[in-house]
PDB file of C-alpha atoms in Angstrom:
ATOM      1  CA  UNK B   1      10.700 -14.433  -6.149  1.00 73.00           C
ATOM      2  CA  UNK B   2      12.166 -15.188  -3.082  1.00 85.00           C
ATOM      3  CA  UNK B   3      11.240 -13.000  -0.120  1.00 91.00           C
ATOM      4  CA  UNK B   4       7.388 -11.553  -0.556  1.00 96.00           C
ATOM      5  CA  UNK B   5       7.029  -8.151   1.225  1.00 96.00           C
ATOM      6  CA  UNK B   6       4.520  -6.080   2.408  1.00 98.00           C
ATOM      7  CA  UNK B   7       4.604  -2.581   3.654  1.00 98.00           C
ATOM      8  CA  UNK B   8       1.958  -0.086   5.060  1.00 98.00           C
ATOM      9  CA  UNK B   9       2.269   3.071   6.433  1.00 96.00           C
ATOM     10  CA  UNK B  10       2.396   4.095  10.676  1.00 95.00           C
ATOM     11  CA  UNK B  11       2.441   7.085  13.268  1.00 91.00           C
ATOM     12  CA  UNK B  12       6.260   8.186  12.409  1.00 88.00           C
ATOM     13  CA  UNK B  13       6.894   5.405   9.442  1.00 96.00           C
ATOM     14  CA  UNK B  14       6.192   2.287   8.173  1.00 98.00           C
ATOM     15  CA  UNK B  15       5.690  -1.300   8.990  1.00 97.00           C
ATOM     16  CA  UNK B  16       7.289  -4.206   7.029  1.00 96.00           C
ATOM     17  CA  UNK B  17       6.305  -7.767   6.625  1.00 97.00           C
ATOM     18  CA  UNK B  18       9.211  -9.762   5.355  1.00 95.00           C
ATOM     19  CA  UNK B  19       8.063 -13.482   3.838  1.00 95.00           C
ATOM     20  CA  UNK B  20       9.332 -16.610   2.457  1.00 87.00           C
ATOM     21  CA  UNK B  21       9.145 -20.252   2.139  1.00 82.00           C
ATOM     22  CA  UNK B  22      11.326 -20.597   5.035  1.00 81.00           C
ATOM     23  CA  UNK B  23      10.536 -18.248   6.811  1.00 89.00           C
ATOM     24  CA  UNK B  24       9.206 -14.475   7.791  1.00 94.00           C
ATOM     25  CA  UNK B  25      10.347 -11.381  10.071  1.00 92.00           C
ATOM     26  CA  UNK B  26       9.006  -7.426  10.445  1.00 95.00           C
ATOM     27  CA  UNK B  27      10.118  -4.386  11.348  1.00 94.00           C
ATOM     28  CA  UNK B  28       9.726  -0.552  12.104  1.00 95.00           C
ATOM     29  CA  UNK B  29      10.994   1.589   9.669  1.00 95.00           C
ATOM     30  CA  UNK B  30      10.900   5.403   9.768  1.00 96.00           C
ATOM     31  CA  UNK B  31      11.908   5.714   5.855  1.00 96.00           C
ATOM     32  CA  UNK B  32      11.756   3.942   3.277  1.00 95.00           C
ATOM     33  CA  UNK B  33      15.694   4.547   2.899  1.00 91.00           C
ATOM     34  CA  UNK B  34      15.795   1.474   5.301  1.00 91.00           C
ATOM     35  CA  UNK B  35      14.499  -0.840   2.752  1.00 88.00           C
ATOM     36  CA  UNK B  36      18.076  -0.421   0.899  1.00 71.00           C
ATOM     37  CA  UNK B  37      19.673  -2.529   3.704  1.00 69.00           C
ATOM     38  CA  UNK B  38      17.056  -4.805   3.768  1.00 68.00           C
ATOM     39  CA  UNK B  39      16.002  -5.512   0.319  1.00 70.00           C
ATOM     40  CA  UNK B  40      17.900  -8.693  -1.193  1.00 67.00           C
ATOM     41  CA  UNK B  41      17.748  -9.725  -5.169  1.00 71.00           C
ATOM     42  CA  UNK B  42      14.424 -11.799  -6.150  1.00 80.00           C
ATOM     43  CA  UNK B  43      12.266  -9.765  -3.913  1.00 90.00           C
ATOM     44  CA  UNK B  44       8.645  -7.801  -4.600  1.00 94.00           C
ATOM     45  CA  UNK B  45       7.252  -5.123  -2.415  1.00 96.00           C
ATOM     46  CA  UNK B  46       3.503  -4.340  -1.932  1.00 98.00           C
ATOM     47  CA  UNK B  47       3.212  -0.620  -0.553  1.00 98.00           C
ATOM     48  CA  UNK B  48      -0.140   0.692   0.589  1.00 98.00           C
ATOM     49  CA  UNK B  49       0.976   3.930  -1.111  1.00 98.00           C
ATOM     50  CA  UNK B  50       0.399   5.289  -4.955  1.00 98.00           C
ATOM     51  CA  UNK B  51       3.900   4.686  -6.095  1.00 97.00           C
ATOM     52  CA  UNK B  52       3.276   6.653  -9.564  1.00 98.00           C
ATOM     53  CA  UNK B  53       1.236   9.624  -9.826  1.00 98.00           C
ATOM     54  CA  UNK B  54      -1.059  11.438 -12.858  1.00 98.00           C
ATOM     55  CA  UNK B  55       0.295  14.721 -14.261  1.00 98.00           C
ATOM     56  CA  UNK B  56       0.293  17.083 -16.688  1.00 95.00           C
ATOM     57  CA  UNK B  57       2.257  17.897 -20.100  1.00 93.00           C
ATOM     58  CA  UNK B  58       1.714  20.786 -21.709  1.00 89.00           C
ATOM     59  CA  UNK B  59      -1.579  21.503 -20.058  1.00 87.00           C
ATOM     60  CA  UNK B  60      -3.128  18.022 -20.568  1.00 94.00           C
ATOM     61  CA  UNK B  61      -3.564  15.868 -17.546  1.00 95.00           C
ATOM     62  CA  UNK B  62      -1.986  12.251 -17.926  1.00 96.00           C
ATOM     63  CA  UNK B  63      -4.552  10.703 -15.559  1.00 95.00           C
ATOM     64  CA  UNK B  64      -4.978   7.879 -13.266  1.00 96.00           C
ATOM     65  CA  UNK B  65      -7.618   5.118 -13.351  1.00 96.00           C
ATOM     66  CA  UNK B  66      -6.522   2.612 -10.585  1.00 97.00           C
ATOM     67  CA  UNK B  67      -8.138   4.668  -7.816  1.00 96.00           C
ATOM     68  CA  UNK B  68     -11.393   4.942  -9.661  1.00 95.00           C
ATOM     69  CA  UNK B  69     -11.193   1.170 -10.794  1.00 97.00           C
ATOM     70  CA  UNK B  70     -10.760  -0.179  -6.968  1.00 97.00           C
ATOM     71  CA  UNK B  71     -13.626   1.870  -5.468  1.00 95.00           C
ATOM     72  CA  UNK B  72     -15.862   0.355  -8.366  1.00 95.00           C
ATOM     73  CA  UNK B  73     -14.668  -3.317  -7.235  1.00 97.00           C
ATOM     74  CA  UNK B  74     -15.054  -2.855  -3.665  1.00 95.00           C
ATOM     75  CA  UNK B  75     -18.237  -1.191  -3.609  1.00 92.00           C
ATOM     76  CA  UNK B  76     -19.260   0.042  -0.003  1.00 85.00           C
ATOM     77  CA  UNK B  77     -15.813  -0.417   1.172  1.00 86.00           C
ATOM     78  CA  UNK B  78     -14.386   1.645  -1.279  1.00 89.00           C
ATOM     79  CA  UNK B  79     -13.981   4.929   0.142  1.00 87.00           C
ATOM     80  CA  UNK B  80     -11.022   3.494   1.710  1.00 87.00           C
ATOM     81  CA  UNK B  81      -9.319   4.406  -1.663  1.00 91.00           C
ATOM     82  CA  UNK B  82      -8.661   8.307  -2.280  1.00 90.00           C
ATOM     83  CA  UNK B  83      -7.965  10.285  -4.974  1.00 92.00           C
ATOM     84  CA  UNK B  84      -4.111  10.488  -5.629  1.00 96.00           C
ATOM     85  CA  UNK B  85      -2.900  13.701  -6.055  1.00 97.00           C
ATOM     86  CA  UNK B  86      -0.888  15.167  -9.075  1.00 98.00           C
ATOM     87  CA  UNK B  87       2.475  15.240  -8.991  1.00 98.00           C
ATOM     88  CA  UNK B  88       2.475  18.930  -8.859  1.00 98.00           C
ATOM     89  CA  UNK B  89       0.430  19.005  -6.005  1.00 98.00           C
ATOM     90  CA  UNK B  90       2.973  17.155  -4.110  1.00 98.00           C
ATOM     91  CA  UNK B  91       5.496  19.210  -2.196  1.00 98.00           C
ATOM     92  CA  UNK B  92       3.154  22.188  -1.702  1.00 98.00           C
ATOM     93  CA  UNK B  93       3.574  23.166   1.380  1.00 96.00           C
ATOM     94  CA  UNK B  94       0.400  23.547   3.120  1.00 98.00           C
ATOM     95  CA  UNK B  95      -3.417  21.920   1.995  1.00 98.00           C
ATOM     96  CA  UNK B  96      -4.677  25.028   0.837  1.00 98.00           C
ATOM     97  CA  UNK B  97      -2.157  25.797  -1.739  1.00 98.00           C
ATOM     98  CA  UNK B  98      -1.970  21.530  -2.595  1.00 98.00           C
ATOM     99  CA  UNK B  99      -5.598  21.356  -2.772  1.00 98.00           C
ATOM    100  CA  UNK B 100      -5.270  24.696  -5.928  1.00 98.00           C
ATOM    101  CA  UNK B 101      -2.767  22.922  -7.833  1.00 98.00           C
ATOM    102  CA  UNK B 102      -4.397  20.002  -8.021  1.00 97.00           C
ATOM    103  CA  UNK B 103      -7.934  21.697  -9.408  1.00 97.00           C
ATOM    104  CA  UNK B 104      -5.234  23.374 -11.716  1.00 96.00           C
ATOM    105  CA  UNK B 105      -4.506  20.678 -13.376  1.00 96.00           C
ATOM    106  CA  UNK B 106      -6.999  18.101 -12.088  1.00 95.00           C
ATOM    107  CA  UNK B 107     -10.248  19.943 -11.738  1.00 94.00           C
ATOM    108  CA  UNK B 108     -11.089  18.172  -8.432  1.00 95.00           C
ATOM    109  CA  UNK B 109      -9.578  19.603  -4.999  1.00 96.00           C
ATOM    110  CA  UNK B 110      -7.549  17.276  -2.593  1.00 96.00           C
ATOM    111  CA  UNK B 111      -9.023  15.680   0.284  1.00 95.00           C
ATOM    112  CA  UNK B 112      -7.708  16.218   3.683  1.00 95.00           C
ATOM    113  CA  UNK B 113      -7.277  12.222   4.095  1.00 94.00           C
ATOM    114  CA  UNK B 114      -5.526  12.280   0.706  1.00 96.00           C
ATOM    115  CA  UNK B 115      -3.605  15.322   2.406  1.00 97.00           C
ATOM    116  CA  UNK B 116      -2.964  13.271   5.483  1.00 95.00           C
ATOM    117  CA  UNK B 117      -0.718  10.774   3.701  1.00 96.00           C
ATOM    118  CA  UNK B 118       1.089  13.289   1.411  1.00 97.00           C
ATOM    119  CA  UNK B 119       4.296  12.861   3.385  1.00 97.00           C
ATOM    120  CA  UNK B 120       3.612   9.037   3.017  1.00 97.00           C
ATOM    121  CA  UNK B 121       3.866   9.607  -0.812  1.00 98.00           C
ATOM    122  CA  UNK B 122       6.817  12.162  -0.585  1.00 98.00           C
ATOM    123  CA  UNK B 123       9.084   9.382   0.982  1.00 98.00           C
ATOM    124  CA  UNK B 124       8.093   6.976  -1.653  1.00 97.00           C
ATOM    125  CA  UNK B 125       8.526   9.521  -4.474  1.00 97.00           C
ATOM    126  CA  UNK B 126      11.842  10.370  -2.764  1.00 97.00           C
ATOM    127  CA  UNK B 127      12.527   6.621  -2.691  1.00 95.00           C
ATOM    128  CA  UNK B 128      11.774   6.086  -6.179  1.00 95.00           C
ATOM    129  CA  UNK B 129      14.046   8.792  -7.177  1.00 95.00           C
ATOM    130  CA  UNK B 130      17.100   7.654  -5.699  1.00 92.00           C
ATOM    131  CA  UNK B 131      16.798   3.887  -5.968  1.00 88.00           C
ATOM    132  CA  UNK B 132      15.703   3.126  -9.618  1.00 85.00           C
ATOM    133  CA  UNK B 133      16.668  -0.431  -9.971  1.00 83.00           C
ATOM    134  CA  UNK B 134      14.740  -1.096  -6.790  1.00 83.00           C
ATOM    135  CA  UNK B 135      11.374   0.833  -7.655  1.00 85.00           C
ATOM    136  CA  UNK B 136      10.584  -1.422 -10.545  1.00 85.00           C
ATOM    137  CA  UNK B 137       9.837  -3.700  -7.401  1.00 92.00           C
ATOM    138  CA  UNK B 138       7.930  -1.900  -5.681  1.00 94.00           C
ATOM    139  CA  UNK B 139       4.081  -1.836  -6.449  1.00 97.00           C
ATOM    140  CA  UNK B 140       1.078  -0.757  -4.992  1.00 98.00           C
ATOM    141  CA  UNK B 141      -1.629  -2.386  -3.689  1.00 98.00           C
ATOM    142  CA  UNK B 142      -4.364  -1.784  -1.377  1.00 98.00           C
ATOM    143  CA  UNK B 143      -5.187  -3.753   1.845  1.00 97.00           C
ATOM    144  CA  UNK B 144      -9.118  -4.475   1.552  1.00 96.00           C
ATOM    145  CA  UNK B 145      -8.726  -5.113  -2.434  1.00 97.00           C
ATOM    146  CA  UNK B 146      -5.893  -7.614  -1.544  1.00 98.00           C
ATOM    147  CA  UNK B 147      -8.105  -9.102   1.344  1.00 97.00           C
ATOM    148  CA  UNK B 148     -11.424  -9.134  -1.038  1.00 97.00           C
ATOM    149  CA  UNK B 149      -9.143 -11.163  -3.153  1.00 97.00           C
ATOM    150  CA  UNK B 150      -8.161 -13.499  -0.757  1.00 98.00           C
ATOM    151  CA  UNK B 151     -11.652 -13.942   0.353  1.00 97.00           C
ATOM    152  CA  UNK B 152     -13.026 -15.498  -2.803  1.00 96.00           C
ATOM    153  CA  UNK B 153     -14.187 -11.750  -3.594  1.00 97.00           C
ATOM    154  CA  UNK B 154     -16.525 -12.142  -0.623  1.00 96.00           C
ATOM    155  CA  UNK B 155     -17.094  -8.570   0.941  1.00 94.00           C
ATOM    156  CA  UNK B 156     -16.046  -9.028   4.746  1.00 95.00           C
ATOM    157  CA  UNK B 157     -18.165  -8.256   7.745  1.00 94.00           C
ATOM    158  CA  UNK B 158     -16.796  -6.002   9.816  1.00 95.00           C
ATOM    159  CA  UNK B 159     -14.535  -2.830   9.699  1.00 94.00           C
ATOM    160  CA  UNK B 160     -10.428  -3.164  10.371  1.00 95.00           C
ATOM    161  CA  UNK B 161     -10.977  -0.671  13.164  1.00 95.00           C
ATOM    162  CA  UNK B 162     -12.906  -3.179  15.529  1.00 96.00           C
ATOM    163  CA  UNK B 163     -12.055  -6.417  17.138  1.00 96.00           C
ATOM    164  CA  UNK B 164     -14.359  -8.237  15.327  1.00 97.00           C
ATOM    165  CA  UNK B 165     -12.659  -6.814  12.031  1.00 97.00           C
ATOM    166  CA  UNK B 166      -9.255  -8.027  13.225  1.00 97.00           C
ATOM    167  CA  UNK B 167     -10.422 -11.715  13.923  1.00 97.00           C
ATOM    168  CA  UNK B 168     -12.135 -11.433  10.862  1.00 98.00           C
ATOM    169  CA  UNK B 169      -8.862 -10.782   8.853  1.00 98.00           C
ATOM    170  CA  UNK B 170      -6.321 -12.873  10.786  1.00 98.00           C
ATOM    171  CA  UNK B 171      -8.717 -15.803  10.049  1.00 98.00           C
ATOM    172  CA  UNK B 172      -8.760 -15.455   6.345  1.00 98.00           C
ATOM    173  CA  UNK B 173      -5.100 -14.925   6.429  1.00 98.00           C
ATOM    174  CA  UNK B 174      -4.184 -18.053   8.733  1.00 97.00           C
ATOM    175  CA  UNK B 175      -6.489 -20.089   5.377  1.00 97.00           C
ATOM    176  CA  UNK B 176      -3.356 -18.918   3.265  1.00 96.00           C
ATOM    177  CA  UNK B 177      -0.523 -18.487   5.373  1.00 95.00           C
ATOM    178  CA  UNK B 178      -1.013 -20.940   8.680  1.00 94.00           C
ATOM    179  CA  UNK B 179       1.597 -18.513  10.975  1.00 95.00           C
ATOM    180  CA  UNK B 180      -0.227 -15.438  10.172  1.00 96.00           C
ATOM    181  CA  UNK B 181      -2.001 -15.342  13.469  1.00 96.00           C
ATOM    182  CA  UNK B 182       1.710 -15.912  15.245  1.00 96.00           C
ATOM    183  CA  UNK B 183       3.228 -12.910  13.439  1.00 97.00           C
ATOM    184  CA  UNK B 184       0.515 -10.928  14.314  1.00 97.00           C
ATOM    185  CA  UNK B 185       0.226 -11.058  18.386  1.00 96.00           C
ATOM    186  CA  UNK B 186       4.362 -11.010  17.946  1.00 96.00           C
ATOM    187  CA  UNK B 187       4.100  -7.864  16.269  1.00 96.00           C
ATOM    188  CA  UNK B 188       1.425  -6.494  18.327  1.00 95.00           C
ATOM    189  CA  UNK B 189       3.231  -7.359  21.824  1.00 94.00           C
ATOM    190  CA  UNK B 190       6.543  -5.821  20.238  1.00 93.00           C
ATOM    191  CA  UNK B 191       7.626  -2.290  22.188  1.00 92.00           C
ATOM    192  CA  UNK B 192       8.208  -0.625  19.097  1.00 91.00           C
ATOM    193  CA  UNK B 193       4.876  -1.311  17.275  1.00 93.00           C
ATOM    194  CA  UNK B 194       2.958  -0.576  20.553  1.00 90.00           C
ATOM    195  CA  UNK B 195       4.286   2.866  20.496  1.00 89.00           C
ATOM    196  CA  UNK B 196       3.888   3.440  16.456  1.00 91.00           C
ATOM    197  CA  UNK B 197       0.618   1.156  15.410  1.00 94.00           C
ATOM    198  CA  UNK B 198      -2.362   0.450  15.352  1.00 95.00           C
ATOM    199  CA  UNK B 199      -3.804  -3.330  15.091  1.00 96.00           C
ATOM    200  CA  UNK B 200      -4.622  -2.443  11.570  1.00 96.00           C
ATOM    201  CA  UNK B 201      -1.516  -1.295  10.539  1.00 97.00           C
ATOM    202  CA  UNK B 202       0.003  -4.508  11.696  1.00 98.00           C
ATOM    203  CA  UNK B 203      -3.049  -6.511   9.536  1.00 98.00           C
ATOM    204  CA  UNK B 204      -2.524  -4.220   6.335  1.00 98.00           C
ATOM    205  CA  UNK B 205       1.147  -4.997   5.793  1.00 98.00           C
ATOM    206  CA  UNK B 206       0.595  -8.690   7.268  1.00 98.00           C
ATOM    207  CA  UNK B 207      -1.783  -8.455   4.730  1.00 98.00           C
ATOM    208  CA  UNK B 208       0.220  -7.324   0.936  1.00 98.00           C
ATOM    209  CA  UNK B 209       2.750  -9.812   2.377  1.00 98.00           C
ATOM    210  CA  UNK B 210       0.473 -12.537   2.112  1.00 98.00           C
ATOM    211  CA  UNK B 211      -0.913 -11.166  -0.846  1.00 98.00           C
ATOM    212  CA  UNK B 212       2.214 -10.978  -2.575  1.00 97.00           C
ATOM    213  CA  UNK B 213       3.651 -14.558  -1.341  1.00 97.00           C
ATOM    214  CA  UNK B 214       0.322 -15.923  -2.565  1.00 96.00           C
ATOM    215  CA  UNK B 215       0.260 -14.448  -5.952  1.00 94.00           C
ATOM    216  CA  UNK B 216       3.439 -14.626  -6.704  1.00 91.00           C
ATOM    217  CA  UNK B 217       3.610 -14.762 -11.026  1.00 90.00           C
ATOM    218  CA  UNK B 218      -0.353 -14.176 -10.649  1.00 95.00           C
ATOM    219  CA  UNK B 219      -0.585 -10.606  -9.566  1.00 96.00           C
ATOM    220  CA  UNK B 220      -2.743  -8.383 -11.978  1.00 97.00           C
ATOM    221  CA  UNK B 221      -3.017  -4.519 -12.481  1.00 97.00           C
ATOM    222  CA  UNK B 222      -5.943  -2.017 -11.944  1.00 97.00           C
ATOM    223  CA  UNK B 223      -5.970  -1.153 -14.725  1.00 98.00           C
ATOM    224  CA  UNK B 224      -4.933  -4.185 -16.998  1.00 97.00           C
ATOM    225  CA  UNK B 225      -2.879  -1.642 -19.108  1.00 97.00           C
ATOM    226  CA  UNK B 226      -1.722   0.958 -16.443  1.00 97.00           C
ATOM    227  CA  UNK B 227      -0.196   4.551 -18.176  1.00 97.00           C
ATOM    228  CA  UNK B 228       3.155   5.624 -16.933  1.00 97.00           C
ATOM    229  CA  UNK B 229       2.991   7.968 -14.352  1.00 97.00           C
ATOM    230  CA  UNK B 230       4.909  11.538 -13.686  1.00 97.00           C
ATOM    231  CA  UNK B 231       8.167   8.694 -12.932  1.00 96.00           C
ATOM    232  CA  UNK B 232       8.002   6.390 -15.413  1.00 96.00           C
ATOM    233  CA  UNK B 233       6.033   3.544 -13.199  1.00 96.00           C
ATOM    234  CA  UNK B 234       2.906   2.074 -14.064  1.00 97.00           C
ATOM    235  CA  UNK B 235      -0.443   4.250 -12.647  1.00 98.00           C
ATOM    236  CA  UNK B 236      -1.348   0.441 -10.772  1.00 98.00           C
ATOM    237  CA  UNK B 237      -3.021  -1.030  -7.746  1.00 98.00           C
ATOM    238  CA  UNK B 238      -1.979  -4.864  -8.253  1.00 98.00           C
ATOM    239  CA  UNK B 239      -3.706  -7.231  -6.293  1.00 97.00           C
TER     240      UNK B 239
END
């Protein structure tokens, strides 16, 4: 692989951190359209977003073990993972009737923070349907699996939403990519990201970027031997 990249959802998009040997840039990006102008050959994308969903054929449920999986691995922490929805929960159009379908065919209603990021997961199903060749890049992962992982499988401290929990990630980062704490306070003292982040959105895809440079041939799937979901694409968190 040549450019490692990580990506995690924002107020009004996404944030994307681009890295390589050489070097490493970011951006604001309201779609994930944007990543068609941006994405070169020998490149890997880790998305905080399920990529491939469970769903049903003729009235059995295909489900989905990576959620379950994480939460077991990260213990306390792991109600930072929610339940994906079906796939024909998707474009309902309000929680009420999303959180029905998905008992339909799930038996367990949606959450409202699983609701929250439905129109996260819209614009990466939309991606995925009109950029095939690309999407078999594109993988999910999670931000406090990847950084358990990069800690030795050490549970950290403190939570991303203080200050403490910020130092505490940008200093395991900087152990595995020394410029980590540069890209960070560039991003965070960048107009753009002021208006549309939060200092954890700018650690989570700082985060899968590092993740993804540092694993490089060693990423592994939750589970081992992910089903195919409602597109085709492995039901995986890889971290």
């Amino acid at each position: 692989m040549k450019n490692f990249i990580g990506i995690d959802g924002c107020k009004g998009g996404w944030v994307m951190v681009v890295l390589s040997v050489e070097s490493f840039y970011y951006k604001f990006m309201p779609a994930l359209s944007a990543i068609n102008r941006e994405f070169v050959v020998n490149s890997r994308i880790l998305i905080d977003m399920p990529v491939s969903l469970p769903y049903a054929i003729n009235g059995t449920l295909i489900s989905r073990d990576s959620d379950f999986l994480a939460r077991r691995i990260l213990g306390k922490k792991g109600a930072s993972i929610f339940n994906s929805p079906c796939f024909e929960a998707l474009y309902e159009n309000n929680y009420e009737a999303a959180s029905r379908t998905n008992y339909l065919h799930t038996g367990k209603k949606l959450s409202k923070q699983t609701w929250n990021i439905m129109p996260g997961i819209r614009d990466v199903d939309r991606f995925v349907a009109s950029n095939r060749i690309i999407s078999h890049f594109l993988l999910e992962a999670h931000p406090e699996l990847s950084l358990l992982r990069l800690n030795n499988m050490t549970p950290l401290k403190h939570s991303k939403k203080t200050p403490q929990g910020i130092v505490e990630r940008v200093e395991i980062l900087k152990k595995w990519y020394p410029l980590s704490e540069i890209i960070f306070f560039e991003m965070k003292q960048s107009d753009i990201f002021r208006k549309t982040t939060s200092d954890d959105d700018l650690v989570d895809a700082l985060v899968l970027a590092i993740l993804n440079y540092v694993r490089k041939d060693n990423l592994e799937s939750l589970p081992l031997q992910p089903k195919a979901g409602h597109n085709g694409l492995p039901m995986a968190i890889w971290w």
